Amino acid sequence: MVQIANRPRTQEHSMPVSAVPFTRTHICEEARQAVQQVLGSGWVTSGQQVIEFEREFAEHVGARRAIAVSSCTAALELALRALQLPAGSRVLMSTITFCGAASAIVHAGLQPVLADVDPVTAMPSPVTVAAAARAVGGVQAMVVVHLGGLPTQVEEMAEAAGITLDHVVEDAAHALGTAVGDRVVGTISRATCFSFYATKNLAIGEGGMLTTEDDELADAVGRARLHGMSKDAWRRYLPGGGWRYDVEGDGLKANMTDVQAAIGRAQLRRFEVTQARRAEVAARYDSLIVDIPGLTLPLRPMSGTHAWHLYAVRVRPNFGVGRDDLITALSERGIGTSVHFIPVHRLTWYSHICLRAPGGFPGAESVFDQTLSLPMDQVLTDEDIRTVCTALAEIGASR
Ligand SMILES: *Cc1c(COP(=O)(O)O)cnc(C)c1O
């Protein structure tokens, strides 16, 4: 029986074997120990760990307040609800993003309006934002995404949409570590929503955080994340906490647990180190891919900081192999890739319910045909990067 402990993990408990997976969730040793402590402490749901994580996270991004929730999608919905817009108000968003932003808008009782993107940045430009807003007779709010971690000019977008920053919510699921000019993402708009989903650059597995400078909004979201209750169980069970509570408004069940918060705190302490490695990975990719004909390097910001959540190249016609065939060829060599994102207007449900400008989404179609996200995480080795780039060069040269 002793030998069993030394056997490699069985297939059902480990990642599928591949030469270079698209991404791996790395939970640091300190996080594992912190989880053990929480599990043995007698309190596992929202409590002291969540309070500490919120304080440390707010300090990290330089925000006044941080509210921990169950996901970035929940944070987006809670932020949009907290704007207290009339039901059915129009909310602009990019068509090239994760569909969670659209579902958050719908669940908040609002109407998503899709904007096309600039084919170079893969994000809306002032021109596409203004066109989409004009086509629907104006918008009341906007969700701004920093795609892959590349900063976008939030203020310019708000101006183009004809709204103030008070009515902008940032989807920062890729943007922990992003700065727009010298402004760290987390303090720019009314509310900023982060994700700690398994693939994100600060991974817990599941979880989200909302940051804001607005105490009233923070307090409202703090209640609305847990059924609208005036006092959570942790506070009620503290000595002298008192058992009474009230519900004065609608809420979700979207609190974060202490187990998640303990992982998040430990991961946050290592964040500068893991981000530095991501930047190194991006630079190494750049240096090898620059010589491969038909592949375009990801854009680097003219000012500010890229968080390198994703490393996405464009596969141009002169590469010789189309993007989809390249994905297949890489996969046959055990190299995982992904596409960010299938445009929201191409998803059946959202194609029916989202408003849009006439004339389609030419920018988004061109990005969607060519974009390819290569393996990216902080545990990728230099050898992994060489394996990927050698495969890219060989597959390109084979046609
Ligand atoms: C992952 C992601 C989300 C959703 O995050 P969850 O924490 O899983 O809800 C939202 N927007 C973008 C751009 C994402 O990549």
Short mmCIF file of C-alpha atoms and ligand atoms in Angstrom, two decimals:
data_model
loop_
_atom_site.label_atom_id
_atom_site.label_comp_id
_atom_site.label_asym_id
_atom_site.label_seq_id
_atom_site.Cartn_x
_atom_site.Cartn_y
_atom_site.Cartn_z
CA MET A 1 0.00 0.00 0.00
CA VAL A 2 2.93 2.30 0.68
CA GLN A 3 3.87 2.26 -2.99
CA ILE A 4 0.47 3.58 -4.03
CA ALA A 5 1.26 6.95 -2.50
CA ASN A 6 4.26 7.23 -4.80
CA ARG A 7 2.39 6.45 -7.99
CA PRO A 8 1.63 9.33 -10.30
CA ARG A 9 -1.83 10.83 -9.92
CA THR A 10 -4.50 8.93 -11.80
CA GLN A 11 -5.83 10.40 -15.01
CA GLU A 12 -9.21 11.30 -13.54
CA HIS A 13 -7.59 13.60 -10.99
CA SER A 14 -5.10 15.35 -13.21
CA MET A 15 -5.08 17.50 -16.34
CA PRO A 16 -5.14 15.65 -19.67
CA VAL A 17 -1.57 14.99 -20.74
CA SER A 18 -0.39 17.41 -23.41
CA ALA A 19 2.96 18.81 -24.42
CA VAL A 20 1.92 22.38 -23.61
CA PRO A 21 -1.59 22.94 -22.22
CA PHE A 22 -3.33 26.24 -23.00
CA THR A 23 -3.36 27.17 -19.33
CA ARG A 24 -2.84 25.60 -15.93
CA THR A 25 -4.30 26.79 -12.65
CA HIS A 26 -1.45 27.30 -10.24
CA ILE A 27 -2.39 27.48 -6.56
CA CYS A 28 0.70 28.39 -4.54
CA GLU A 29 1.85 26.39 -1.51
CA GLU A 30 0.98 29.20 0.89
CA ALA A 31 -2.62 29.15 -0.41
CA ARG A 32 -2.91 25.42 0.23
CA GLN A 33 -1.78 25.87 3.81
CA ALA A 34 -4.16 28.78 4.30
CA VAL A 35 -7.06 26.62 3.08
CA GLN A 36 -6.16 23.91 5.59
CA GLN A 37 -6.28 26.48 8.35
CA VAL A 38 -9.65 27.82 7.30
CA LEU A 39 -11.10 24.32 6.96
CA GLY A 40 -10.04 23.52 10.50
CA SER A 41 -11.12 26.84 11.98
CA GLY A 42 -14.82 26.19 12.46
CA TRP A 43 -15.86 28.93 10.01
CA VAL A 44 -15.67 28.39 6.24
CA THR A 45 -18.06 30.83 4.58
CA SER A 46 -17.86 34.66 4.43
CA GLY A 47 -15.99 35.88 7.50
CA GLN A 48 -12.66 37.31 8.62
CA GLN A 49 -10.73 36.00 5.58
CA VAL A 50 -13.12 37.81 3.22
CA ILE A 51 -12.80 41.03 5.23
CA GLU A 52 -8.98 40.81 5.09
CA PHE A 53 -8.94 39.92 1.37
CA GLU A 54 -11.13 42.95 0.61
CA ARG A 55 -8.83 45.23 2.59
CA GLU A 56 -5.67 43.88 0.96
CA PHE A 57 -7.15 43.91 -2.54
CA ALA A 58 -8.39 47.50 -2.19
CA GLU A 59 -4.92 48.51 -1.03
CA HIS A 60 -3.32 46.61 -3.92
CA VAL A 61 -5.22 48.51 -6.64
CA GLY A 62 -5.37 51.74 -4.63
CA ALA A 63 -9.17 51.71 -4.43
CA ARG A 64 -11.21 53.08 -1.54
CA ARG A 65 -13.42 50.00 -1.24
CA ALA A 66 -13.42 46.38 -2.42
CA ILE A 67 -16.36 43.97 -2.13
CA ALA A 68 -15.69 40.24 -2.62
CA VAL A 69 -18.30 38.27 -4.53
CA SER A 70 -18.79 34.84 -6.11
CA SER A 71 -17.76 35.82 -9.67
CA CYS A 72 -16.94 38.71 -11.98
CA THR A 73 -20.32 38.13 -13.66
CA ALA A 74 -22.06 38.65 -10.30
CA ALA A 75 -19.93 41.76 -9.67
CA LEU A 76 -20.99 43.18 -13.05
CA GLU A 77 -24.68 42.50 -12.34
CA LEU A 78 -24.45 44.01 -8.85
CA ALA A 79 -22.59 47.08 -10.17
CA LEU A 80 -25.17 47.62 -12.92
CA ARG A 81 -28.06 47.20 -10.46
CA ALA A 82 -26.41 49.73 -8.15
CA LEU A 83 -26.52 52.36 -10.93
CA GLN A 84 -30.32 52.36 -10.38
CA LEU A 85 -31.14 52.97 -14.02
CA PRO A 86 -34.74 52.67 -15.24
CA ALA A 87 -35.59 49.12 -16.37
CA GLY A 88 -34.69 48.53 -20.01
CA SER A 89 -31.99 51.24 -20.09
CA ARG A 90 -29.46 50.62 -22.85
CA VAL A 91 -25.96 49.47 -21.88
CA LEU A 92 -23.20 49.47 -24.49
CA MET A 93 -20.60 46.69 -24.57
CA SER A 94 -18.07 45.20 -26.99
CA THR A 95 -19.19 42.28 -29.12
CA ILE A 96 -15.70 40.79 -28.60
CA THR A 97 -15.82 39.78 -24.97
CA PHE A 98 -17.07 37.00 -22.75
CA CYS A 99 -20.86 36.58 -22.84
CA GLY A 100 -21.02 36.92 -19.03
CA ALA A 101 -21.07 40.71 -19.44
CA ALA A 102 -24.19 40.45 -21.61
CA SER A 103 -25.92 38.13 -19.14
CA ALA A 104 -25.11 40.52 -16.30
CA ILE A 105 -26.75 43.37 -18.23
CA VAL A 106 -29.86 41.29 -18.97
CA HIS A 107 -30.14 40.00 -15.39
CA ALA A 108 -29.91 43.57 -14.10
CA GLY A 109 -33.05 44.32 -16.14
CA LEU A 110 -31.17 46.33 -18.77
CA GLN A 111 -30.74 46.12 -22.54
CA PRO A 112 -27.35 45.17 -24.06
CA VAL A 113 -26.21 47.15 -27.10
CA LEU A 114 -23.26 45.64 -29.00
CA ALA A 115 -20.47 47.81 -30.40
CA ASP A 116 -18.11 46.69 -33.17
CA VAL A 117 -14.35 46.78 -32.54
CA ASP A 118 -11.30 48.34 -34.13
CA PRO A 119 -9.68 45.47 -36.08
CA VAL A 120 -6.23 46.36 -34.65
CA THR A 121 -7.01 46.64 -30.93
CA ALA A 122 -9.93 44.15 -30.99
CA MET A 123 -11.70 46.60 -28.68
CA PRO A 124 -14.29 49.29 -29.44
CA SER A 125 -12.89 52.63 -30.60
CA PRO A 126 -14.48 56.05 -30.10
CA VAL A 127 -15.80 55.68 -33.68
CA THR A 128 -17.50 52.28 -33.17
CA VAL A 129 -18.82 53.33 -29.75
CA ALA A 130 -20.36 56.52 -31.11
CA ALA A 131 -21.85 54.65 -34.08
CA ALA A 132 -23.51 52.01 -31.88
CA ALA A 133 -24.83 54.61 -29.42
CA ARG A 134 -26.21 56.76 -32.23
CA ALA A 135 -27.89 53.79 -33.96
CA VAL A 136 -30.00 52.96 -30.90
CA GLY A 137 -30.86 56.55 -29.97
CA GLY A 138 -28.28 56.85 -27.18
CA VAL A 139 -27.14 54.65 -24.29
CA GLN A 140 -27.41 55.19 -20.53
CA ALA A 141 -24.39 53.13 -19.41
CA MET A 142 -21.45 51.14 -20.71
CA VAL A 143 -19.35 48.11 -19.78
CA VAL A 144 -15.71 48.60 -20.81
CA VAL A 145 -13.38 45.61 -21.15
CA HIS A 146 -9.55 45.64 -21.24
CA LEU A 147 -9.23 42.67 -23.59
CA GLY A 148 -6.46 40.25 -22.67
CA GLY A 149 -5.07 42.83 -20.25
CA LEU A 150 -4.38 45.52 -22.90
CA PRO A 151 -5.46 48.90 -21.50
CA THR A 152 -8.25 50.81 -23.23
CA GLN A 153 -8.92 54.52 -22.79
CA VAL A 154 -11.97 54.36 -20.53
CA GLU A 155 -12.58 58.11 -20.47
CA GLU A 156 -12.48 58.42 -24.27
CA MET A 157 -14.99 55.59 -24.60
CA ALA A 158 -17.39 57.20 -22.13
CA GLU A 159 -17.17 60.48 -23.99
CA ALA A 160 -17.83 58.77 -27.34
CA ALA A 161 -20.87 57.04 -25.81
CA GLY A 162 -22.17 60.38 -24.55
CA ILE A 163 -22.13 59.36 -20.88
CA THR A 164 -20.06 60.24 -17.81
CA LEU A 165 -17.63 57.90 -16.01
CA ASP A 166 -20.32 57.58 -13.32
CA HIS A 167 -22.23 55.34 -15.69
CA VAL A 168 -19.26 53.22 -16.74
CA VAL A 169 -18.57 49.81 -15.22
CA GLU A 170 -15.28 48.14 -16.10
CA ASP A 171 -15.08 44.43 -16.84
CA ALA A 172 -11.55 43.91 -15.51
CA ALA A 173 -11.65 40.10 -15.71
CA HIS A 174 -8.36 40.33 -17.66
CA ALA A 175 -7.10 43.54 -16.12
CA LEU A 176 -5.72 42.96 -12.64
CA GLY A 177 -2.31 44.52 -13.23
CA THR A 178 -3.43 46.70 -16.16
CA ALA A 179 -2.82 50.46 -16.01
CA VAL A 180 -4.33 53.04 -18.35
CA GLY A 181 -1.49 55.56 -18.61
CA ASP A 182 -0.44 55.89 -14.98
CA ARG A 183 -3.89 54.93 -13.61
CA VAL A 184 -4.18 51.42 -12.23
CA VAL A 185 -7.40 49.70 -13.30
CA GLY A 186 -9.68 49.62 -10.26
CA THR A 187 -10.22 53.32 -9.62
CA ILE A 188 -11.07 54.78 -13.02
CA SER A 189 -14.82 54.21 -13.47
CA ARG A 190 -17.77 53.98 -11.08
CA ALA A 191 -17.14 50.30 -10.37
CA THR A 192 -14.50 47.83 -11.57
CA CYS A 193 -15.16 44.09 -11.64
CA PHE A 194 -12.37 41.50 -11.37
CA SER A 195 -12.47 37.72 -11.86
CA PHE A 196 -10.61 34.98 -9.98
CA TYR A 197 -11.90 32.24 -12.28
CA ALA A 198 -9.53 29.26 -12.73
CA THR A 199 -7.91 30.58 -15.92
CA LYS A 200 -7.43 34.20 -14.82
CA ASN A 201 -4.11 35.77 -13.83
CA LEU A 202 -5.08 35.71 -10.15
CA ALA A 203 -6.77 32.34 -9.85
CA ILE A 204 -8.85 31.09 -6.96
CA GLY A 205 -11.01 28.75 -9.02
CA GLU A 206 -14.14 30.86 -8.75
CA GLY A 207 -14.61 34.33 -7.31
CA GLY A 208 -14.82 38.02 -8.11
CA MET A 209 -14.16 41.46 -6.64
CA LEU A 210 -15.76 44.86 -7.16
CA THR A 211 -13.77 47.99 -6.42
CA THR A 212 -15.14 51.51 -6.19
CA GLU A 213 -14.46 54.95 -4.76
CA ASP A 214 -18.16 55.30 -3.90
CA ASP A 215 -19.03 54.31 -0.30
CA GLU A 216 -22.76 54.27 -0.97
CA LEU A 217 -22.36 51.94 -3.94
CA ALA A 218 -19.98 49.71 -1.96
CA ASP A 219 -22.45 49.43 0.93
CA ALA A 220 -25.33 48.68 -1.46
CA VAL A 221 -23.33 45.95 -3.24
CA GLY A 222 -22.17 44.62 0.14
CA ARG A 223 -25.81 43.99 1.09
CA ALA A 224 -27.05 42.94 -2.36
CA ARG A 225 -24.41 40.19 -2.66
CA LEU A 226 -26.13 38.37 0.23
CA HIS A 227 -29.90 38.53 -0.23
CA GLY A 228 -29.99 42.24 0.63
CA MET A 229 -29.51 41.41 4.31
CA SER A 230 -28.37 44.25 6.56
CA LYS A 231 -26.02 41.94 8.49
CA ASP A 232 -24.34 38.70 7.35
CA ALA A 233 -24.10 35.56 9.51
CA TRP A 234 -20.47 36.32 10.48
CA ARG A 235 -21.50 39.61 12.06
CA ARG A 236 -24.61 38.13 13.66
CA TYR A 237 -22.65 35.31 15.31
CA LEU A 238 -19.83 37.52 16.58
CA PRO A 239 -20.03 38.12 20.33
CA GLY A 240 -22.60 40.86 20.82
CA GLY A 241 -23.53 40.65 17.12
CA GLY A 242 -27.24 40.30 17.69
CA TRP A 243 -29.54 38.02 15.72
CA ARG A 244 -31.76 40.67 14.09
CA TYR A 245 -31.41 41.79 10.49
CA ASP A 246 -33.53 43.50 7.90
CA VAL A 247 -33.88 43.29 4.11
CA GLU A 248 -34.49 46.68 2.54
CA GLY A 249 -33.72 45.82 -1.08
CA ASP A 250 -33.42 43.03 -3.62
CA GLY A 251 -30.30 40.87 -3.56
CA LEU A 252 -28.48 37.88 -4.98
CA LYS A 253 -26.74 34.97 -3.32
CA ALA A 254 -23.25 35.93 -4.51
CA ASN A 255 -20.99 36.09 -1.45
CA MET A 256 -17.41 34.80 -1.39
CA THR A 257 -16.39 32.08 1.10
CA ASP A 258 -13.46 32.29 3.53
CA VAL A 259 -11.91 29.28 1.75
CA GLN A 260 -11.82 31.27 -1.51
CA ALA A 261 -10.59 34.42 0.23
CA ALA A 262 -7.73 32.54 1.91
CA ILE A 263 -6.55 31.31 -1.51
CA GLY A 264 -6.96 34.80 -2.97
CA ARG A 265 -4.92 36.45 -0.21
CA ALA A 266 -2.01 34.07 -0.72
CA GLN A 267 -2.16 34.39 -4.52
CA LEU A 268 -2.26 38.19 -4.22
CA ARG A 269 0.93 38.17 -2.13
CA ARG A 270 2.69 36.39 -5.04
CA PHE A 271 1.03 38.48 -7.72
CA GLU A 272 3.96 40.79 -8.55
CA VAL A 273 6.20 37.75 -9.08
CA THR A 274 3.71 35.90 -11.29
CA GLN A 275 2.98 39.04 -13.32
CA ALA A 276 6.68 39.58 -13.91
CA ARG A 277 6.91 36.05 -15.30
CA ARG A 278 3.91 36.69 -17.58
CA ALA A 279 5.61 39.78 -19.00
CA GLU A 280 8.76 37.72 -19.55
CA VAL A 281 6.76 35.00 -21.33
CA ALA A 282 5.18 37.63 -23.61
CA ALA A 283 8.59 39.13 -24.45
CA ARG A 284 10.05 35.69 -25.22
CA TYR A 285 7.10 34.80 -27.46
CA ASP A 286 7.50 38.15 -29.26
CA SER A 287 11.19 37.52 -29.91
CA LEU A 288 10.52 34.12 -31.53
CA ILE A 289 7.25 34.87 -33.36
CA VAL A 290 8.48 38.10 -34.93
CA ASP A 291 10.43 35.98 -37.46
CA ILE A 292 7.45 33.81 -38.50
CA PRO A 293 5.83 35.15 -41.69
CA GLY A 294 2.05 35.61 -41.49
CA LEU A 295 1.79 35.94 -37.72
CA THR A 296 1.21 39.35 -36.14
CA LEU A 297 2.38 40.00 -32.59
CA PRO A 298 -0.09 41.19 -29.96
CA LEU A 299 -0.37 44.94 -29.63
CA ARG A 300 1.62 46.59 -26.87
CA PRO A 301 0.18 49.64 -25.13
CA MET A 302 1.50 53.06 -26.20
CA SER A 303 1.33 54.02 -22.52
CA GLY A 304 0.27 52.16 -19.40
CA THR A 305 0.73 48.51 -18.47
CA HIS A 306 -0.41 45.30 -20.15
CA ALA A 307 -1.45 42.59 -17.65
CA TRP A 308 -0.77 39.77 -20.18
CA HIS A 309 -3.75 37.69 -19.14
CA LEU A 310 -3.79 36.49 -22.77
CA TYR A 311 -1.12 36.26 -25.43
CA ALA A 312 -3.07 36.43 -28.72
CA VAL A 313 -1.52 36.55 -32.19
CA ARG A 314 -3.27 37.13 -35.53
CA VAL A 315 -2.98 34.47 -38.20
CA ARG A 316 -2.81 36.39 -41.51
CA PRO A 317 -3.63 34.92 -44.94
CA ASN A 318 0.10 34.77 -45.86
CA PHE A 319 0.72 32.34 -43.00
CA GLY A 320 -0.54 29.73 -45.47
CA VAL A 321 -2.70 27.84 -42.98
CA GLY A 322 -6.00 29.22 -41.75
CA ARG A 323 -6.57 29.86 -38.04
CA ASP A 324 -8.88 26.85 -37.57
CA ASP A 325 -6.49 24.44 -39.33
CA LEU A 326 -3.62 25.85 -37.27
CA ILE A 327 -5.56 25.07 -34.07
CA THR A 328 -6.02 21.48 -35.27
CA ALA A 329 -2.35 21.11 -36.28
CA LEU A 330 -1.16 22.47 -32.91
CA SER A 331 -3.59 20.24 -31.06
CA GLU A 332 -2.20 17.19 -32.89
CA ARG A 333 1.19 18.14 -31.42
CA GLY A 334 -0.31 18.40 -27.95
CA ILE A 335 -0.35 22.20 -27.87
CA GLY A 336 -3.48 23.79 -26.43
CA THR A 337 -4.85 27.09 -27.74
CA SER A 338 -8.05 29.10 -27.48
CA VAL A 339 -9.98 31.86 -29.25
CA HIS A 340 -11.01 35.02 -27.41
CA PHE A 341 -13.80 35.44 -28.10
CA ILE A 342 -16.62 34.10 -30.21
CA PRO A 343 -18.31 37.48 -30.78
CA VAL A 344 -21.43 37.92 -28.65
CA HIS A 345 -23.50 38.70 -31.77
CA ARG A 346 -22.68 35.20 -33.07
CA LEU A 347 -24.17 33.47 -30.02
CA THR A 348 -27.76 32.47 -30.81
CA TRP A 349 -29.45 33.83 -27.68
CA TYR A 350 -27.64 37.17 -27.71
CA SER A 351 -28.06 37.57 -31.47
CA HIS A 352 -31.80 37.71 -30.76
CA ILE A 353 -31.85 40.01 -27.75
CA CYS A 354 -28.97 42.50 -28.23
CA LEU A 355 -29.37 45.80 -30.04
CA ARG A 356 -26.79 46.78 -32.64
CA ALA A 357 -25.98 49.27 -35.35
CA PRO A 358 -26.95 48.34 -38.90
CA GLY A 359 -24.08 47.23 -41.14
CA GLY A 360 -22.86 44.26 -39.09
CA PHE A 361 -19.55 43.97 -37.26
CA PRO A 362 -16.77 44.09 -39.89
CA GLY A 363 -14.04 44.78 -37.30
CA ALA A 364 -15.14 41.93 -35.06
CA GLU A 365 -15.46 39.47 -37.96
CA SER A 366 -11.91 40.18 -39.09
CA VAL A 367 -10.56 39.75 -35.54
CA PHE A 368 -12.59 36.58 -34.98
CA ASP A 369 -11.31 34.96 -38.21
CA GLN A 370 -7.65 35.54 -37.31
CA THR A 371 -7.15 35.70 -33.54
CA LEU A 372 -5.44 32.84 -31.72
CA SER A 373 -4.57 32.75 -28.02
CA LEU A 374 -1.37 30.79 -27.37
CA PRO A 375 -0.52 28.94 -24.13
CA MET A 376 -0.05 31.50 -21.37
CA ASP A 377 0.37 31.12 -17.65
CA GLN A 378 3.02 31.90 -15.09
CA VAL A 379 4.33 28.32 -14.96
CA LEU A 380 5.08 28.13 -18.70
CA THR A 381 8.78 27.33 -19.16
CA ASP A 382 11.15 28.77 -21.76
CA GLU A 383 11.23 25.29 -23.24
CA ASP A 384 7.40 25.27 -23.54
CA ILE A 385 7.59 28.58 -25.39
CA ARG A 386 10.21 27.19 -27.77
CA THR A 387 8.06 24.09 -28.38
CA VAL A 388 5.07 26.28 -29.31
CA CYS A 389 7.07 28.62 -31.57
CA THR A 390 8.90 25.77 -33.34
CA ALA A 391 5.52 24.15 -34.04
CA LEU A 392 4.13 27.45 -35.37
CA ALA A 393 7.13 27.94 -37.67
CA GLU A 394 6.99 24.35 -38.97
CA ILE A 395 3.24 24.36 -39.59
CA GLY A 396 3.48 27.72 -41.38
CA ALA A 397 6.43 26.62 -43.53
CA SER A 398 4.72 23.33 -44.48
CA ARG A 399 2.28 25.04 -46.86
C1 LIG B 1 -13.85 35.29 -17.35
C2 LIG B 1 -14.51 36.52 -17.83
C3 LIG B 1 -15.67 37.01 -17.21
C4 LIG B 1 -16.42 36.25 -16.18
O1 LIG B 1 -15.74 36.01 -15.02
P1 LIG B 1 -16.39 35.03 -13.93
O2 LIG B 1 -15.61 35.31 -12.71
O3 LIG B 1 -16.22 33.64 -14.47
O4 LIG B 1 -17.82 35.39 -13.81
C5 LIG B 1 -16.16 38.23 -17.62
N1 LIG B 1 -15.57 38.92 -18.60
C6 LIG B 1 -14.48 38.47 -19.24
C7 LIG B 1 -13.87 39.32 -20.30
C8 LIG B 1 -13.93 37.23 -18.90
O5 LIG B 1 -12.87 36.76 -19.56
#
